[in-house]
Short mmCIF file of C-alpha atoms in Angstrom, two decimals:
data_model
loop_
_atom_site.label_atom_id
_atom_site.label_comp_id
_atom_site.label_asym_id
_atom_site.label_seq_id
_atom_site.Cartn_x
_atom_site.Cartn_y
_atom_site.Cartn_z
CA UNK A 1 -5.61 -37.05 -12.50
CA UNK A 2 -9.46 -36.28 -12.22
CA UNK A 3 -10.32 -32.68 -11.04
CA UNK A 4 -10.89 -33.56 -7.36
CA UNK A 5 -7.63 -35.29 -6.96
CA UNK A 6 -4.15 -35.09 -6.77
CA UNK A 7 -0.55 -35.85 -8.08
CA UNK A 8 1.43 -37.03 -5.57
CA UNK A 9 4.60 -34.33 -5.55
CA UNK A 10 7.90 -36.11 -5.95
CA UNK A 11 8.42 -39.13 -3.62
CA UNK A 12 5.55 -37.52 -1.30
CA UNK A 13 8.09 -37.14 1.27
CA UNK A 14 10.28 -34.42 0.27
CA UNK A 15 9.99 -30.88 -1.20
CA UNK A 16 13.44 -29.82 -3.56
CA UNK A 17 15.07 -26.47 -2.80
CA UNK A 18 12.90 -24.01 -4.55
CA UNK A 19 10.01 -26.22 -5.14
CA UNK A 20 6.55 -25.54 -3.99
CA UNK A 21 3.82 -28.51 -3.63
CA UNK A 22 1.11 -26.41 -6.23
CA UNK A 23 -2.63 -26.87 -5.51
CA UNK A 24 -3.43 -29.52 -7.75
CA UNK A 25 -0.44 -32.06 -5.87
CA UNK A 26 -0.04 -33.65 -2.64
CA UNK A 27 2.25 -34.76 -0.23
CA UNK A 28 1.86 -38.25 1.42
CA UNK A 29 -1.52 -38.32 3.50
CA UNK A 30 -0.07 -38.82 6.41
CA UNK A 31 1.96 -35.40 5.87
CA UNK A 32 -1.06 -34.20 4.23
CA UNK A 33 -3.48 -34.70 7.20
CA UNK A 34 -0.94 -33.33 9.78
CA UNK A 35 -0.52 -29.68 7.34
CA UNK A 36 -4.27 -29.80 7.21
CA UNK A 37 -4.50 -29.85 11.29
CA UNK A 38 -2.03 -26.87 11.70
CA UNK A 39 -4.63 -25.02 9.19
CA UNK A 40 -7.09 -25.46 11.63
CA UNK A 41 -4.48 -24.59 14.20
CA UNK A 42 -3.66 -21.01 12.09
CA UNK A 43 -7.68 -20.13 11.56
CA UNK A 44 -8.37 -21.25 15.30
CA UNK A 45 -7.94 -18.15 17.43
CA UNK A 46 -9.17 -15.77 14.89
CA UNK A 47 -11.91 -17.45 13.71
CA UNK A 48 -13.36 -17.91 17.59
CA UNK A 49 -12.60 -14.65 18.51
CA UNK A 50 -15.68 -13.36 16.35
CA UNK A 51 -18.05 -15.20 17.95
CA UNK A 52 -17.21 -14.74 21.31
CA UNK A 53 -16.65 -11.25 20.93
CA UNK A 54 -20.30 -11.16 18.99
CA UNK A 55 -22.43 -13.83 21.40
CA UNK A 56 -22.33 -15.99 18.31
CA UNK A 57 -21.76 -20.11 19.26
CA UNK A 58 -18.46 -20.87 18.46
CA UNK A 59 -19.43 -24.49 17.36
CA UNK A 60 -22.20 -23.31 15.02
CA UNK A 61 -19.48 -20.89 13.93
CA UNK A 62 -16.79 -23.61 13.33
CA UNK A 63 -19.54 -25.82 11.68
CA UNK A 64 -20.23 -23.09 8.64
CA UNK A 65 -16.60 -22.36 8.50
CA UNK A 66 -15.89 -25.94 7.74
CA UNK A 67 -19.38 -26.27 5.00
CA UNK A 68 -17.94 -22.78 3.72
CA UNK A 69 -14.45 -24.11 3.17
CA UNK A 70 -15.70 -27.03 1.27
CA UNK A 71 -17.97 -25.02 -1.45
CA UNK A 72 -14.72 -22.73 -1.60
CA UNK A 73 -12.53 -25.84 -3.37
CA UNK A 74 -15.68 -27.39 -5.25
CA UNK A 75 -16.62 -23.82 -6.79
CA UNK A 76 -13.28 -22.77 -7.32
CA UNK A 77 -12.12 -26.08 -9.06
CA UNK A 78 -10.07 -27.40 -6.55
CA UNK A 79 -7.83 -24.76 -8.11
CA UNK A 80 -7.34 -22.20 -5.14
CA UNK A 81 -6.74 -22.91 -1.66
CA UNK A 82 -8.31 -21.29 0.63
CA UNK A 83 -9.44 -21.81 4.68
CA UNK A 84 -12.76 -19.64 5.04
CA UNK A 85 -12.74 -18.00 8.74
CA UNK A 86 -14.84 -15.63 10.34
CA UNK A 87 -14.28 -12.08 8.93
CA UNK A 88 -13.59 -9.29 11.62
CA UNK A 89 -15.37 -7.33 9.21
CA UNK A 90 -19.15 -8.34 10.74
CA UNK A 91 -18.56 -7.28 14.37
CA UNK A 92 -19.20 -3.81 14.42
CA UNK A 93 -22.23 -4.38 12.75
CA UNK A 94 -22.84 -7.57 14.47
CA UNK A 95 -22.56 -5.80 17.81
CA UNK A 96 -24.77 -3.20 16.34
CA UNK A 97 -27.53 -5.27 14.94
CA UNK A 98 -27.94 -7.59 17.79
CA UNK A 99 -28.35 -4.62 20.56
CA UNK A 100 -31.23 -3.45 18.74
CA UNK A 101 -33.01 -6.38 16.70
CA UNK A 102 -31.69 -9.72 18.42
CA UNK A 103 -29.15 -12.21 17.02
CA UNK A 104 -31.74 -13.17 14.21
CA UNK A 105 -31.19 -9.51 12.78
CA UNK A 106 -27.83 -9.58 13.05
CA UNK A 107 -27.79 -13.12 11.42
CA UNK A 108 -30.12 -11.69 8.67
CA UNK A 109 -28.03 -9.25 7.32
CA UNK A 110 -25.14 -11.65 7.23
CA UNK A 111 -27.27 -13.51 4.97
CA UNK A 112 -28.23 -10.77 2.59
CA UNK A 113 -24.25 -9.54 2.96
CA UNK A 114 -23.38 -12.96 1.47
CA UNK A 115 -26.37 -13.03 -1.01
CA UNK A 116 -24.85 -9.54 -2.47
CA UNK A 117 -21.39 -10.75 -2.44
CA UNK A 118 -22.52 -13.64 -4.56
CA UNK A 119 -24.01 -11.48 -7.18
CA UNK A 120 -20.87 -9.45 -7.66
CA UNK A 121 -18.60 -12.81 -7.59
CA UNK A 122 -21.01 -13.77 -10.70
CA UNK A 123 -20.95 -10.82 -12.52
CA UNK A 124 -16.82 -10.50 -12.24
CA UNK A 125 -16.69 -13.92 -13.55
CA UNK A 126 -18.72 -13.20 -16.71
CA UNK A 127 -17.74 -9.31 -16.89
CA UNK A 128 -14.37 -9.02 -15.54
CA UNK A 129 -12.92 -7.75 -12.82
CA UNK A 130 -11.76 -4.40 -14.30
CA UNK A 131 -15.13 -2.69 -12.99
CA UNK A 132 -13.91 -3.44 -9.25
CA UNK A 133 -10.79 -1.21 -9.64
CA UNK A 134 -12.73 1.63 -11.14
CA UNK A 135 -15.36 1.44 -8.33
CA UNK A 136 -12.58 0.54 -5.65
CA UNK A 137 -9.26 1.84 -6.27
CA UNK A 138 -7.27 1.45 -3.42
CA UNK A 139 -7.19 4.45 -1.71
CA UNK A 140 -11.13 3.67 -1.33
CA UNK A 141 -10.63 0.12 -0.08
CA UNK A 142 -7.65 0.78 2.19
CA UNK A 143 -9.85 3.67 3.92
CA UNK A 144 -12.75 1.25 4.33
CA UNK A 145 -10.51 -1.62 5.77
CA UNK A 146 -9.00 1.12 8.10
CA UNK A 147 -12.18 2.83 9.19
CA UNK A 148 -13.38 -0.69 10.17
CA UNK A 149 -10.71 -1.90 12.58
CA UNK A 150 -10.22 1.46 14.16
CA UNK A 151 -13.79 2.03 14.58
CA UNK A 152 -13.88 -1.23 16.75
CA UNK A 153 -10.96 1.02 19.31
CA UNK A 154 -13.88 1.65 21.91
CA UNK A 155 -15.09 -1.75 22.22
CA UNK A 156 -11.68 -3.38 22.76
CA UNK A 157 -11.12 -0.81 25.73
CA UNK A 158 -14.42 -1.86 27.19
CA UNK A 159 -12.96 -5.69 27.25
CA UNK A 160 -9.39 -4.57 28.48
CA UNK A 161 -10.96 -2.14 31.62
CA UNK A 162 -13.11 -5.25 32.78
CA UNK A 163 -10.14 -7.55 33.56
CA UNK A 164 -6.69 -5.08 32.69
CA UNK A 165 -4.16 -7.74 34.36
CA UNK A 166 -4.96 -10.44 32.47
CA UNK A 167 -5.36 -8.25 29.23
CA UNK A 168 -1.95 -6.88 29.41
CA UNK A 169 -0.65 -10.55 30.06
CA UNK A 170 -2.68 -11.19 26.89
CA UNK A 171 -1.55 -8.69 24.94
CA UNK A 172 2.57 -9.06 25.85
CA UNK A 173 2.29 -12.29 25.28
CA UNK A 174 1.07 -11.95 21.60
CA UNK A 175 3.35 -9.06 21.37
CA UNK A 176 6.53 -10.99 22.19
CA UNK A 177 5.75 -14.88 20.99
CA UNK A 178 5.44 -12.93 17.29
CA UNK A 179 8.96 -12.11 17.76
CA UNK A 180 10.85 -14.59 20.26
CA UNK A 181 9.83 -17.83 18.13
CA UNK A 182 10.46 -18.25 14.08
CA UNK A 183 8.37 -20.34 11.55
CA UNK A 184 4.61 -21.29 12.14
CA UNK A 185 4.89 -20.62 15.95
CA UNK A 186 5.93 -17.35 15.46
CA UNK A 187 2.68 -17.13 12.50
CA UNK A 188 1.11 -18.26 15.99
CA UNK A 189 1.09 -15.34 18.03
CA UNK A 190 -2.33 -14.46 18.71
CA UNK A 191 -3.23 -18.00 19.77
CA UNK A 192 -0.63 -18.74 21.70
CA UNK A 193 -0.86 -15.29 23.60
CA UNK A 194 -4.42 -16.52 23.75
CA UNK A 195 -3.44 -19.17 25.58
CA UNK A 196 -0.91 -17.56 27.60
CA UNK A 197 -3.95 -14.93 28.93
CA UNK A 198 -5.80 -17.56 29.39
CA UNK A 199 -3.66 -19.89 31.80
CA UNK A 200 -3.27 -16.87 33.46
CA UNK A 201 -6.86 -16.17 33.68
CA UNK A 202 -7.54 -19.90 35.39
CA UNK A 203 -4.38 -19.11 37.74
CA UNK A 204 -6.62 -15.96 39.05
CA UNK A 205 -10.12 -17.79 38.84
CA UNK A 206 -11.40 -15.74 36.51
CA UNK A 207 -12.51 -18.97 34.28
CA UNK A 208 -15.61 -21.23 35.09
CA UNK A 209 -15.77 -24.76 33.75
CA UNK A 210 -19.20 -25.66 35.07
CA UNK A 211 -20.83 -25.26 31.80
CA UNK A 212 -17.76 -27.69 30.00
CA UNK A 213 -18.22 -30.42 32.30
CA UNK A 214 -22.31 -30.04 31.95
CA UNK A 215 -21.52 -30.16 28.21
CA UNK A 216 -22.07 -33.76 25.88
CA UNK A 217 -19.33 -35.01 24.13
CA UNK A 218 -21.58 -35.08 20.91
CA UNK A 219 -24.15 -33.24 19.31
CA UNK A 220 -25.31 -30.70 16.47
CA UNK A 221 -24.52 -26.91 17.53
CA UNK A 222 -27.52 -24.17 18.32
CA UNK A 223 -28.90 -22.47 15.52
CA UNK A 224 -30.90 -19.03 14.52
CA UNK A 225 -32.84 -18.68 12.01
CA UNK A 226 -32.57 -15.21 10.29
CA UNK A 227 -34.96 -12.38 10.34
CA UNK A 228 -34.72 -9.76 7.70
CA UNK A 229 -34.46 -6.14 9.18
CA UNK A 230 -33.93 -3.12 6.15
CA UNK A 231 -33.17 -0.82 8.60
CA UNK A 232 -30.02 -2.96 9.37
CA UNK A 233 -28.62 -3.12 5.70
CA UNK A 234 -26.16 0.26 6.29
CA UNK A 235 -24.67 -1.84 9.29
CA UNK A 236 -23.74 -4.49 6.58
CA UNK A 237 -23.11 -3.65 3.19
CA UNK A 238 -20.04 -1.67 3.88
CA UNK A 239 -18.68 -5.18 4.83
CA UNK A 240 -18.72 -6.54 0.95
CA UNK A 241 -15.95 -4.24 0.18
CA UNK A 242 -13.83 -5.56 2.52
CA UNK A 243 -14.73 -9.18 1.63
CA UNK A 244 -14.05 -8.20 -2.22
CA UNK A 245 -10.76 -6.71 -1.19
CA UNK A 246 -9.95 -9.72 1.15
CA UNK A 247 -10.64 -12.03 -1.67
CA UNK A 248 -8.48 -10.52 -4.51
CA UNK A 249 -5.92 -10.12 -2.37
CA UNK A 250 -6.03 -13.76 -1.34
CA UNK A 251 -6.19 -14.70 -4.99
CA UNK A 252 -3.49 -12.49 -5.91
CA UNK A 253 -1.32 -13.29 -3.22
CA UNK A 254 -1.74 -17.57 -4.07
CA UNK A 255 -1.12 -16.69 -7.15
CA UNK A 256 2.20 -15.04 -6.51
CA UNK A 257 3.59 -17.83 -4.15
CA UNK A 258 2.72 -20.65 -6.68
CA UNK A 259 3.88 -19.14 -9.79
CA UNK A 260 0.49 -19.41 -11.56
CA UNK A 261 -1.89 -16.84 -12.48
CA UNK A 262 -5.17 -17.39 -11.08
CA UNK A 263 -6.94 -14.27 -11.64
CA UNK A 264 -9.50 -15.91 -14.00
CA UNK A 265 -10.81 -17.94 -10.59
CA UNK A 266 -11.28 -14.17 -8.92
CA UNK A 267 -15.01 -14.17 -9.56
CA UNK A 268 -15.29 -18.13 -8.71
CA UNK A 269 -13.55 -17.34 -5.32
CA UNK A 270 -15.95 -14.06 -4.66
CA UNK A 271 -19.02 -16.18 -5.38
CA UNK A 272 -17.82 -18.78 -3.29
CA UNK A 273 -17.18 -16.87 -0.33
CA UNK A 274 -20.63 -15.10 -0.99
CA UNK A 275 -22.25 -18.51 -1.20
CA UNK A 276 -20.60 -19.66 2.66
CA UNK A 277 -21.65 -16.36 4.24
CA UNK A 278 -25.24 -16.78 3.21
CA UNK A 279 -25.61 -20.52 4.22
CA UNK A 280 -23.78 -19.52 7.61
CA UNK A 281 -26.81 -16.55 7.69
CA UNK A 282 -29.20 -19.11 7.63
CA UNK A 283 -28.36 -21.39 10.31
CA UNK A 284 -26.12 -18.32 12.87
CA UNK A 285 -22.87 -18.73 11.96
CA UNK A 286 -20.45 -15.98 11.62
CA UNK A 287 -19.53 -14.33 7.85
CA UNK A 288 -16.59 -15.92 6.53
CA UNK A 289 -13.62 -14.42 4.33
CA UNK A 290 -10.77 -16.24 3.44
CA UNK A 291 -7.78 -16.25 5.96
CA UNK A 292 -4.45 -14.61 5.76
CA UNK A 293 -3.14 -16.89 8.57
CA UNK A 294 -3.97 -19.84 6.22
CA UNK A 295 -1.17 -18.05 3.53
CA UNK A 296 0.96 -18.12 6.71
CA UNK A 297 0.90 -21.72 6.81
CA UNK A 298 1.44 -22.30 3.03
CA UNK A 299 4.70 -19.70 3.47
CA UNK A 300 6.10 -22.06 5.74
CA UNK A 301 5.41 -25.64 4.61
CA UNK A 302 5.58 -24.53 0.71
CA UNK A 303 2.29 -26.96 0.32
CA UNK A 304 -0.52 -25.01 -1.49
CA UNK A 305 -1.87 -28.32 -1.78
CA UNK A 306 -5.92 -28.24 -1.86
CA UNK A 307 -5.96 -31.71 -0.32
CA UNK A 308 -4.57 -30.32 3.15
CA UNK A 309 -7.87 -27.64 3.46
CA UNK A 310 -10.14 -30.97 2.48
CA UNK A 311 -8.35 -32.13 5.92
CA UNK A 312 -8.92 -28.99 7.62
CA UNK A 313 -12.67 -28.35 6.62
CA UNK A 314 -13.20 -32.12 7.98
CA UNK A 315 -11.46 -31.91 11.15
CA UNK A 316 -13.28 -28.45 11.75
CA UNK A 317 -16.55 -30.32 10.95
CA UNK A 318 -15.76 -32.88 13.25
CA UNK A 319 -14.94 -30.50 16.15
CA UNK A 320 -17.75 -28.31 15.97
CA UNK A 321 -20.06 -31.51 16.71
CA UNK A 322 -18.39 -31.93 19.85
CA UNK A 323 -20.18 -29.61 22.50
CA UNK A 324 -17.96 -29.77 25.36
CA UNK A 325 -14.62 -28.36 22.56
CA UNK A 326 -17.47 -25.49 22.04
CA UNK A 327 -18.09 -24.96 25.58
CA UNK A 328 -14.49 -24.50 26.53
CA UNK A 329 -14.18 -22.23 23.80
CA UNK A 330 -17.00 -19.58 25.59
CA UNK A 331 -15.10 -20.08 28.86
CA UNK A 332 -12.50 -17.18 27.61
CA UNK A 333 -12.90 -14.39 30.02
CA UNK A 334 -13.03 -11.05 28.87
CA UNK A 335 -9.56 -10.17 30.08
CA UNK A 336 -8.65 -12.10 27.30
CA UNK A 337 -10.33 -10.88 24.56
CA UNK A 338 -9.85 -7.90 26.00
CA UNK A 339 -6.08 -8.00 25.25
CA UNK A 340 -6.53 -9.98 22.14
CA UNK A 341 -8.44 -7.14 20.63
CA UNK A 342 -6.46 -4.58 20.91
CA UNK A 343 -4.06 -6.33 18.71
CA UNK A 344 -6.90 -7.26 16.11
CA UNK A 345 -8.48 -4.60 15.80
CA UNK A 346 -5.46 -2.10 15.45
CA UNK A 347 -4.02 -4.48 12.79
CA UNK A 348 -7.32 -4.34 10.70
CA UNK A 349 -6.63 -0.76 10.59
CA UNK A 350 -3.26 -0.71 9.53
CA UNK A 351 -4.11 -3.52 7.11
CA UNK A 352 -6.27 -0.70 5.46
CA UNK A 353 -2.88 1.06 5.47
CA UNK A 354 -1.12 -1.97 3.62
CA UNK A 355 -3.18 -1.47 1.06
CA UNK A 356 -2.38 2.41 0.66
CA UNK A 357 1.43 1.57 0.89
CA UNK A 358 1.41 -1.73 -1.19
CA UNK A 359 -0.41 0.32 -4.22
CA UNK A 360 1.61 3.34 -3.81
CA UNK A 361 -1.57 5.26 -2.89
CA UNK A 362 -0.35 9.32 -3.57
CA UNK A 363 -1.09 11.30 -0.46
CA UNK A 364 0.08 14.42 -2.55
CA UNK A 365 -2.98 14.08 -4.58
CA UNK A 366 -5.79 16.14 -2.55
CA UNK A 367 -8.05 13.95 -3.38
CA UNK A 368 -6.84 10.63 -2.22
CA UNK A 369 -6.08 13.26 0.96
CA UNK A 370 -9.39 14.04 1.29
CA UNK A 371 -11.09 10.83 0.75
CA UNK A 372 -8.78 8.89 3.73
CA UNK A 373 -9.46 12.30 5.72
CA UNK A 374 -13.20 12.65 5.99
CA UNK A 375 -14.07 8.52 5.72
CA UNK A 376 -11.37 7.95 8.92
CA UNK A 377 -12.81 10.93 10.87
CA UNK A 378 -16.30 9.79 10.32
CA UNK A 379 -15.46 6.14 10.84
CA UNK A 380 -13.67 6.85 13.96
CA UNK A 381 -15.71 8.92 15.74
CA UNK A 382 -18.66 7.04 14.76
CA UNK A 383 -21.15 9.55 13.39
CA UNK A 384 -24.45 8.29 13.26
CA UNK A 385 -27.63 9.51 10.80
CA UNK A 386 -31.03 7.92 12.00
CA UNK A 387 -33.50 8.11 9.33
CA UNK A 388 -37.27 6.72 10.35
CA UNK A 389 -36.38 3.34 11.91
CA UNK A 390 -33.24 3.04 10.05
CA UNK A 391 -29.95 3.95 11.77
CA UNK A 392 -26.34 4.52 9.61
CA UNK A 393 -23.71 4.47 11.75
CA UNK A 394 -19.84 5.03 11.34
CA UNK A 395 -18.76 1.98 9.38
CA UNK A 396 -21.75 2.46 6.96
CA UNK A 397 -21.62 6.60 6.76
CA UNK A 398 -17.51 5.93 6.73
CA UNK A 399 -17.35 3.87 3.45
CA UNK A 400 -20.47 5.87 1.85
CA UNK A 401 -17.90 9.02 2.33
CA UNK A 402 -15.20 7.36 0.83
CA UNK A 403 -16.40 6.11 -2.13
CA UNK A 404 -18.73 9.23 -2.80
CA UNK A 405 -15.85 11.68 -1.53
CA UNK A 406 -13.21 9.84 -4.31
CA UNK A 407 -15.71 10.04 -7.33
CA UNK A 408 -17.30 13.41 -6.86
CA UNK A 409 -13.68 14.95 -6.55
CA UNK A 410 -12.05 12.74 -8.81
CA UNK A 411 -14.58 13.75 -11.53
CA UNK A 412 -14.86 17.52 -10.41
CA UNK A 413 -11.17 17.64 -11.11
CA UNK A 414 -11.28 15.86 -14.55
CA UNK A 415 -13.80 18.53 -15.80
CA UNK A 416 -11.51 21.06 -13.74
CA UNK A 417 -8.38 20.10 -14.98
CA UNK A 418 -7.21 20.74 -11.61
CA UNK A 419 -5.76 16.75 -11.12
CA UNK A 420 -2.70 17.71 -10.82
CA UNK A 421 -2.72 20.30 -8.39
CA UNK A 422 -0.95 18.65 -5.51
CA UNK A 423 -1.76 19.21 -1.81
CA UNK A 424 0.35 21.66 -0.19
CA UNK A 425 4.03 20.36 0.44
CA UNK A 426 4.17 21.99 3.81
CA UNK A 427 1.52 19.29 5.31
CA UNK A 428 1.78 16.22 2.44
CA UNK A 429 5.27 15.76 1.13
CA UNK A 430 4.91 14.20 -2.32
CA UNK A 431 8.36 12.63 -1.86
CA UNK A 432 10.50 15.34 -3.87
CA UNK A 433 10.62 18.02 -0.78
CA UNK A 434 12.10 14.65 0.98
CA UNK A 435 15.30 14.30 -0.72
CA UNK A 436 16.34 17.70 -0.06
#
């Protein structure tokens, strides 16, 4: 078996009880291609929501998604599989960037966001990743994550208020598909309560198709060619930490549902992500991160098989040179998103939780206390420090807190000694006062 191919799994047919097809096997490829097309099924609604909800194209999107996914299995081996998406992480400061420098800003610090995110995927892979847990424990990453979805609250109200019957529509349907239907259509829910809002939507003619039917059937997607802004760097670096944290946990989480360890490929997999968001900053397509729906998929068909993502990064490709698929993609009304959102951006935040509860972050301690408390308030509310041109906002001035909040305290209370001095029981049970 060379290194880009694969062992065919048993018969090809047929997956034993307790078996799992690993990354380095296949199924027949005619099972093969039709796993690979429901992993372009899983990334689809997520991965367009970005760039509608940004003004990004959707096919240019699509196009780096597909290129991105593709230097994910070459860098990583073939070893890891992975479907690279757009990461909610970039619309805040996508939204940001492009209201005050144009979509070549925005698409700027993308670039520089994956250029950074490269740098750190190279140095874990020749220094370790021990340094990212120091830096980032997880109290610090799960307030970031948080901070980032629930920042985003404001904007999904301004969607929902444009077009609220269709929104709700939206937004039951996702609601009740994820718990009326098992197995992948369940793993479904936000695209098919996408679709749901969006039937509805044509039903109230709140959906133009003039610009689908003006549309070719083939073609290359638009692009924009990056401009490089400093004063928008505090919109985007606060975005790497969530990209690190999205990665490990992706490797981790492979790793786990295989039965391999794979944490040597951690810094292969940060690079590689890092090298996809900086070629989709130099053309305009969205940042990418690889996709938890994509795990979804592997739960249910028990094929971790890197041959099914070569199928999904070339039916992506193929799609995103087909205009008129990108041009029904912008014909989403708001009402849509508008539902859709509220969903997605509340479960970024409480993905930010996940990580507190999954790590067994102490609350009793007052400084993981104080770290989630300041960073969420700031985050939230969206305090903003303008310095000269440069403007920080609450994503930016939300993760500085954390991170600076965790160490000074954390290292105050080492020279202290006062670590163990919990927080008082009254306001943060530590669990004890809970048994009695």
């Amino acid at each position: 078996m060379s290194r880009f191919g694969w062992q065919l799994h048993g018969d090809g047919r047929h997956i034993g009880a307790g078996e799992v097809v690993a990354p380095a096997e296949r199924m027949s490829w005619p099972r093969t291609i039709g796993i690979g097309m429901q992993h372009v099924v899983a990334m689809f609604g997520a991965t367009f929501l970005v760039p509608l909800l940004t003004g990004f194209s959707p096919a240019t999107t699509l196009l780096f998604s597909a290129i991105g996914t593709a230097l994910f299995l070459i860098i990583t081996g073939n070893k890891l599989p992975s479907y690279l998406g757009s990461s909610f992480a970039f619309i805040a400061p996508i939204g940001a960037a492009t209201a005050s420098s144009g979509q070549s800003g925005a698409v700027g610090g993308i670039l520089v966001t994956g250029l950074l995110l490269a740098i750190i995927g190279a140095v874990v892979h020749f220094a370790g990743a021990r340094w990212i847990d120091l830096v980032m424990p997880p109290i610090v990453t799960g307030t970031i994550v948080a901070l980032i979805g629930f920042n985003l609250a404001p904007a999904a109200w301004n969607n929902f208020q444009q077009a609220p019957v269709t929104a709700v529509v939206t937004l039951a349907g996702i609601i009740l598909v994820g718990v009326l239907f098992r197995g992948l259509l369940g793993r479904l829910s936000i695209l098919v309560g996408v679709l749901i809002g969006y039937a509805v939507a044509v039903i109230r003619g709140e959906v133009d198709f003039t610009a689908v039917s003006e549309a070719a059937w083939f073609g290359l997607p638009d692009f924009v060619t990056p401009t490089f802004e400093p004063k928008l760097l505090g919109l985007f670096l606060p975005v790497v930490f969530v990209l690190i944290a999205e990665n490990v946990g992706h490797v981790k989480s492979v790793g786990l549902m295989t039965g391999q360890n794979l944490d040597h490929l951690t810094g292969r997999a940060l690079f590689a992500d890092g090298l996809a968001t900086t070629v989709a900053g130099i053309g305009g397509g969205s940042g990418t991160t690889t996709y938890a729906e994509n795990i979804g998929v592997m739960a249910a068909t028990r094929v971790y098989s890197t041959a099914a993502y070569w199928v999904a990064a070339a039916t992506a490709l193929v799609l995103s040179l087909v205009p008129k698929f990108g041009a029904l993609i912008n014909t989403i009304p708001v009402g849509v998103l508008g539902g859709a959102t509220v969903m997605l951006y509340g479960m970024i935040g409480i993905l930010g939780a996940r990580i507190w509860v999954q790590n067994k972050v102490d609350f009793s301690d007052p400084v993981n206390l104080t770290t989630a408390a300041v960073a969420l308030v700031v985050g939230i509310a969206n305090f903003t420090w303008v310095i000269g041109d440069a403007s920080f906002e609450g994503i930016a001035l939300g993760s500085a807190s954390a991170i600076v909040v965790y160490h000074v305290m954390r290292g105050v209370a080492r020279w202290r000694g006062t670590s163990q001095e919990p927080a008082s029981p009254a306001s943060v049970p530590g669990g004890v006062e809970l048994e009695h």
